[in-house]
Amino acid sequence: MESKEQLLRELEMIKKWEDDQSGVWFWDRIGRLPFKILDKITPSFIHKKMGNLLDEIGGYIQSGGRYLISKERLFSRIQDHTGQNVEKLSDIRSIPIKPLDEVTAELIGQRKKLAAFQGATTGIGGMFTLALDIPAILAISLKTLQEIAIIYGYDPDEKSERIFIVKCLQFSSADIVGKRAILNGLSEYNRQSDSSGEMMSQLQGWREVVYTYRDSFGWKKLFQMVPVAGLIFGAISNRSMIRDLSETGSMLYRKRRIIERLEEMD
C-alpha cells in the first residue's frame, strides 16, 4: 500500500486538476445554438425518443435499469492486471491506487474507441441520425462511469452511487460556477450519513442534467449534421466527449478512494 505522503501527493494533483477546470468556453456557448435550431426542425418521433431517454435516466437513478453492468468481468480484469484475488468489491480496497489507475486507463481507451465507432455510425445520416446519437452516447457514458466506480471499489447497484455517477455526468457538462458547486457538494459525500439524501434533493431537476449534457455537444457536433461527412466528425466528437467524461469520473473516484485511505490511516 502507498504511504501517507504518496497519497497526499496524489490528492494534491487531483486538487490541481479541479482548480484547472475552466468554465464553458465562449465559443462553446455559441456552439450550443445549433441544437436549439435542431430542436425546431427535428421530426416528432425523434423528440419522442428523447423523452423516453429522460424517463430511462430517471429509472437509472431509482433502480439502475438496463444500464447496470456485470461486476465479475471487471473483477477478472483487475485480478489479471494486479495478480491479486478479487471476488468482491471489498477486495479492491487493499489494492494500491496506481494499478487501479492503469486498469482504468486501459478501459477508457477501449470506451473511447467504442464511442468513436458509435459516432461514425450515426454520423453517416447527418442531422437526423445525430439526434439518435444522443441517447447512444449517454448510454456509453453511464456504463463507463459505472465501470470506473467498480474499479475503484464502489458499487453502482447502490442508489447513492448512481446519484454520484449522475453528478459526475453533470460536472462534465457544467460551466465554472456549476463545477464549483458540484465539487463542494461531492466533497462532503462520504462524510455525512444523510449525504445521499441531500444529493438526491439536488438532483430533483435531473432532466436538466440530461438537457444540459445534450446541449453541450454544441460546436463539436455541428459538422456531424452533414450526411456522410458526419461520419468523421461524429467519431472525433464522441471520442472527445468520452475522454473528458472518463477523466472526470476517474479523478473524482480516485479522490474518494484516496481520502478514505487517508482517513483509515488517521
Coordinates of C-alpha atoms in Angstrom, one line a residue:
M1 CA 0.0 0.0 0.0
E2 CA 1.0 3.6 -0.5
S3 CA 2.5 5.7 2.2
K4 CA 0.5 8.7 3.6
E5 CA 3.0 11.1 1.8
Q6 CA 2.3 9.4 -1.5
L7 CA -1.5 9.6 -1.1
L8 CA -1.2 13.3 -0.1
R9 CA 0.8 14.0 -3.3
E10 CA -1.8 12.2 -5.4
L11 CA -4.6 14.2 -3.7
E12 CA -2.7 17.4 -4.4
M13 CA -2.6 16.5 -8.1
I14 CA -6.3 15.9 -8.2
K15 CA -7.0 19.3 -6.4
K16 CA -4.8 21.0 -9.1
W17 CA -6.9 19.3 -11.8
E18 CA -10.1 20.6 -10.1
D19 CA -8.7 24.1 -9.9
D20 CA -7.7 23.9 -13.6
Q21 CA -11.3 23.1 -14.7
S22 CA -12.3 26.1 -16.7
G23 CA -15.8 27.3 -17.4
V24 CA -17.6 26.8 -20.7
W25 CA -15.6 28.4 -23.4
F26 CA -17.3 31.4 -25.1
W27 CA -17.4 29.6 -28.5
D28 CA -18.8 26.5 -26.8
R29 CA -21.7 28.6 -25.6
I30 CA -22.2 29.9 -29.1
G31 CA -21.9 26.3 -30.4
R32 CA -24.9 25.2 -28.4
L33 CA -27.1 27.3 -30.7
P34 CA -27.3 24.6 -33.5
F35 CA -29.1 22.3 -31.1
K36 CA -31.7 25.0 -30.4
I37 CA -32.3 25.1 -34.2
L38 CA -32.1 21.4 -34.5
D39 CA -35.0 21.0 -32.0
K40 CA -37.3 23.0 -34.2
I41 CA -36.7 21.0 -37.4
T42 CA -36.3 17.5 -35.9
P43 CA -39.2 15.1 -36.6
S44 CA -41.5 14.4 -33.7
F45 CA -40.6 10.8 -33.4
I46 CA -37.0 11.7 -32.5
H47 CA -38.3 14.1 -29.8
K48 CA -40.3 11.2 -28.5
K49 CA -37.2 9.1 -28.3
M50 CA -35.5 11.9 -26.3
G51 CA -38.5 11.8 -23.9
N52 CA -38.1 8.1 -23.5
L53 CA -34.4 8.6 -22.8
L54 CA -35.2 11.1 -20.0
D55 CA -37.5 8.5 -18.4
E56 CA -34.8 5.9 -18.7
I57 CA -32.3 8.2 -16.9
G58 CA -34.8 8.7 -14.1
G59 CA -35.2 4.9 -13.9
Y60 CA -31.4 4.6 -13.8
I61 CA -31.2 6.8 -10.7
Q62 CA -34.0 4.8 -9.0
S63 CA -33.1 1.2 -9.9
G64 CA -30.3 1.1 -12.4
G65 CA -32.5 -0.4 -15.1
R66 CA -30.8 -1.7 -18.2
Y67 CA -27.7 0.4 -17.6
L68 CA -26.3 -1.7 -14.8
I69 CA -23.3 -3.8 -15.7
S70 CA -21.7 -7.0 -14.5
K71 CA -19.0 -6.7 -11.8
E72 CA -17.5 -10.1 -12.4
R73 CA -15.9 -9.2 -15.7
L74 CA -14.2 -6.2 -14.1
F75 CA -13.1 -8.2 -11.1
S76 CA -11.4 -10.6 -13.6
R77 CA -9.7 -7.7 -15.4
I78 CA -8.4 -6.2 -12.1
Q79 CA -7.2 -9.6 -10.9
D80 CA -5.4 -10.3 -14.2
H81 CA -3.7 -6.9 -14.1
T82 CA -2.7 -6.9 -10.4
G83 CA -2.3 -10.7 -9.6
Q84 CA -4.4 -10.2 -6.5
N85 CA -7.5 -12.2 -5.9
V86 CA -10.7 -10.1 -6.5
E87 CA -14.0 -11.7 -5.8
K88 CA -15.9 -8.8 -4.3
L89 CA -15.7 -5.0 -4.1
S90 CA -14.1 -5.0 -0.6
D91 CA -11.1 -6.9 -2.1
I92 CA -10.2 -3.9 -4.2
R93 CA -9.7 -1.7 -1.1
S94 CA -6.4 -3.5 -0.4
I95 CA -5.0 -2.8 -3.9
P96 CA -2.7 0.3 -4.4
I97 CA -4.1 3.2 -6.4
K98 CA -1.6 3.0 -9.2
P99 CA -2.6 -0.4 -10.6
L100 CA -6.3 0.7 -10.4
D101 CA -5.3 3.8 -12.4
E102 CA -3.7 1.6 -15.0
V103 CA -6.8 -0.7 -15.3
T104 CA -8.9 2.5 -15.6
A105 CA -6.7 3.9 -18.4
E106 CA -6.9 0.7 -20.4
L107 CA -10.7 0.6 -20.0
I108 CA -11.0 4.3 -21.0
G109 CA -9.0 3.6 -24.2
Q110 CA -11.5 0.9 -25.2
R111 CA -14.5 3.0 -24.4
K112 CA -13.2 5.9 -26.5
K113 CA -12.9 3.5 -29.5
L114 CA -16.4 2.3 -28.9
A115 CA -17.7 5.9 -28.7
A116 CA -15.8 6.8 -31.9
F117 CA -17.4 3.9 -33.7
Q118 CA -20.8 4.9 -32.4
G119 CA -20.3 8.5 -33.6
A120 CA -19.2 7.3 -37.0
T121 CA -22.1 5.0 -37.4
T122 CA -24.7 7.7 -36.5
G123 CA -22.8 10.4 -38.4
I124 CA -23.5 8.8 -41.8
G125 CA -27.0 10.1 -41.9
G126 CA -26.3 13.6 -40.8
M127 CA -28.8 15.7 -38.9
F128 CA -31.4 13.1 -38.2
T129 CA -29.1 10.3 -37.1
L130 CA -27.3 12.9 -35.0
A131 CA -30.4 13.1 -32.8
L132 CA -30.2 9.3 -32.4
D133 CA -26.6 9.6 -31.4
I134 CA -27.5 11.5 -28.2
P135 CA -29.1 8.5 -26.3
A136 CA -26.4 6.2 -27.5
I137 CA -23.6 8.3 -26.2
L138 CA -25.4 8.8 -22.9
A139 CA -25.7 5.1 -22.5
I140 CA -21.9 4.6 -23.1
S141 CA -21.3 7.5 -20.7
L142 CA -23.3 5.9 -17.9
K143 CA -21.8 2.5 -18.4
T144 CA -18.2 3.9 -18.5
L145 CA -18.7 5.8 -15.2
Q146 CA -20.1 2.6 -13.6
E147 CA -17.1 0.7 -14.7
I148 CA -14.8 3.3 -13.3
A149 CA -16.7 3.2 -10.0
I150 CA -16.3 -0.6 -9.7
I151 CA -12.6 -0.4 -10.5
Y152 CA -12.1 1.9 -7.5
G153 CA -14.2 -0.3 -5.3
Y154 CA -17.7 1.4 -5.4
D155 CA -21.0 -0.3 -6.1
P156 CA -23.3 1.2 -8.8
D157 CA -26.0 -1.2 -7.6
E158 CA -26.5 1.3 -4.7
K159 CA -28.7 4.2 -5.4
S160 CA -26.4 6.6 -3.6
E161 CA -23.6 5.6 -6.0
R162 CA -25.8 6.1 -9.1
I163 CA -26.6 9.6 -7.8
F164 CA -22.8 10.2 -7.6
I165 CA -22.4 8.9 -11.2
V166 CA -25.1 11.3 -12.5
K167 CA -23.3 14.1 -10.6
C168 CA -20.1 13.2 -12.5
L169 CA -22.1 13.4 -15.7
Q170 CA -23.4 16.8 -14.7
F171 CA -19.9 18.0 -13.8
S172 CA -18.5 17.2 -17.2
S173 CA -21.0 19.5 -18.9
A174 CA -21.3 22.3 -16.3
D175 CA -19.9 25.8 -16.5
I176 CA -17.3 27.1 -14.0
V177 CA -20.0 28.1 -11.4
G178 CA -21.7 24.7 -11.8
K179 CA -18.5 22.8 -11.5
R180 CA -17.6 24.5 -8.2
A181 CA -21.0 23.9 -6.7
I182 CA -20.9 20.2 -7.7
L183 CA -17.3 19.8 -6.2
N184 CA -18.4 21.5 -3.0
G185 CA -21.3 19.0 -2.7
L186 CA -19.2 16.0 -3.6
S187 CA -16.5 16.9 -1.1
E188 CA -19.0 16.1 1.8
Y189 CA -20.3 13.0 0.1
N190 CA -18.6 10.4 2.2
R191 CA -18.6 12.4 5.4
Q192 CA -22.3 12.8 6.1
S193 CA -24.7 10.0 6.8
D194 CA -27.5 11.8 5.0
S195 CA -25.4 12.8 2.1
S196 CA -27.2 10.6 -0.4
G197 CA -30.5 12.2 0.6
E198 CA -29.0 15.7 0.1
M199 CA -27.6 14.7 -3.2
M200 CA -30.9 13.3 -4.3
S201 CA -32.6 16.6 -3.4
Q202 CA -30.1 18.4 -5.6
L203 CA -31.0 16.0 -8.5
Q204 CA -34.7 16.7 -8.4
G205 CA -34.1 18.6 -11.6
W206 CA -32.2 15.7 -13.2
R207 CA -33.9 16.2 -16.5
E208 CA -32.0 19.5 -16.8
V209 CA -28.8 17.4 -16.4
V210 CA -29.6 15.5 -19.5
Y211 CA -30.7 18.5 -21.5
T212 CA -27.5 20.3 -20.5
Y213 CA -25.4 17.4 -21.5
R214 CA -27.1 17.2 -24.8
D215 CA -26.8 20.9 -25.5
S216 CA -23.1 20.9 -24.5
F217 CA -22.4 18.8 -27.6
G218 CA -22.6 22.2 -29.4
W219 CA -19.9 23.0 -31.9
K220 CA -18.3 19.6 -31.5
K221 CA -21.4 18.1 -33.2
L222 CA -22.0 21.0 -35.7
F223 CA -20.3 19.3 -38.6
Q224 CA -21.9 15.9 -37.9
M225 CA -25.1 17.4 -39.2
V226 CA -23.7 17.0 -42.7
P227 CA -24.6 13.5 -44.2
V228 CA -21.6 11.1 -44.8
A229 CA -19.0 13.8 -43.7
G230 CA -20.7 13.5 -40.3
L231 CA -19.1 10.1 -40.0
I232 CA -15.6 11.6 -39.4
F233 CA -16.8 14.4 -37.2
G234 CA -19.1 12.1 -35.2
A235 CA -16.2 9.7 -34.4
I236 CA -14.0 12.6 -33.3
S237 CA -16.6 14.4 -31.2
N238 CA -17.8 11.2 -29.4
R239 CA -14.3 10.1 -28.7
S240 CA -13.6 13.6 -27.2
M241 CA -16.7 13.5 -25.0
I242 CA -16.0 10.1 -23.5
R243 CA -12.4 11.2 -22.9
D244 CA -13.5 14.2 -21.0
L245 CA -16.2 12.3 -19.1
S246 CA -13.8 9.5 -18.2
E247 CA -11.2 11.9 -16.9
T248 CA -13.9 13.4 -14.7
G249 CA -15.0 10.1 -13.4
S250 CA -11.5 8.7 -12.8
M251 CA -10.4 11.9 -11.0
L252 CA -13.4 12.1 -8.7
Y253 CA -13.4 8.4 -7.8
R254 CA -9.6 8.4 -7.2
K255 CA -10.1 11.3 -4.9
R256 CA -12.8 9.4 -2.9
R257 CA -10.6 6.3 -2.6
I258 CA -7.5 8.4 -1.6
I259 CA -9.5 10.3 1.1
E260 CA -10.9 7.1 2.5
R261 CA -7.4 5.6 2.8
L262 CA -6.0 8.7 4.4
E263 CA -8.9 8.6 7.0
E264 CA -8.1 4.9 7.7
M265 CA -4.5 5.8 8.3
D266 CA -5.5 8.5 10.7

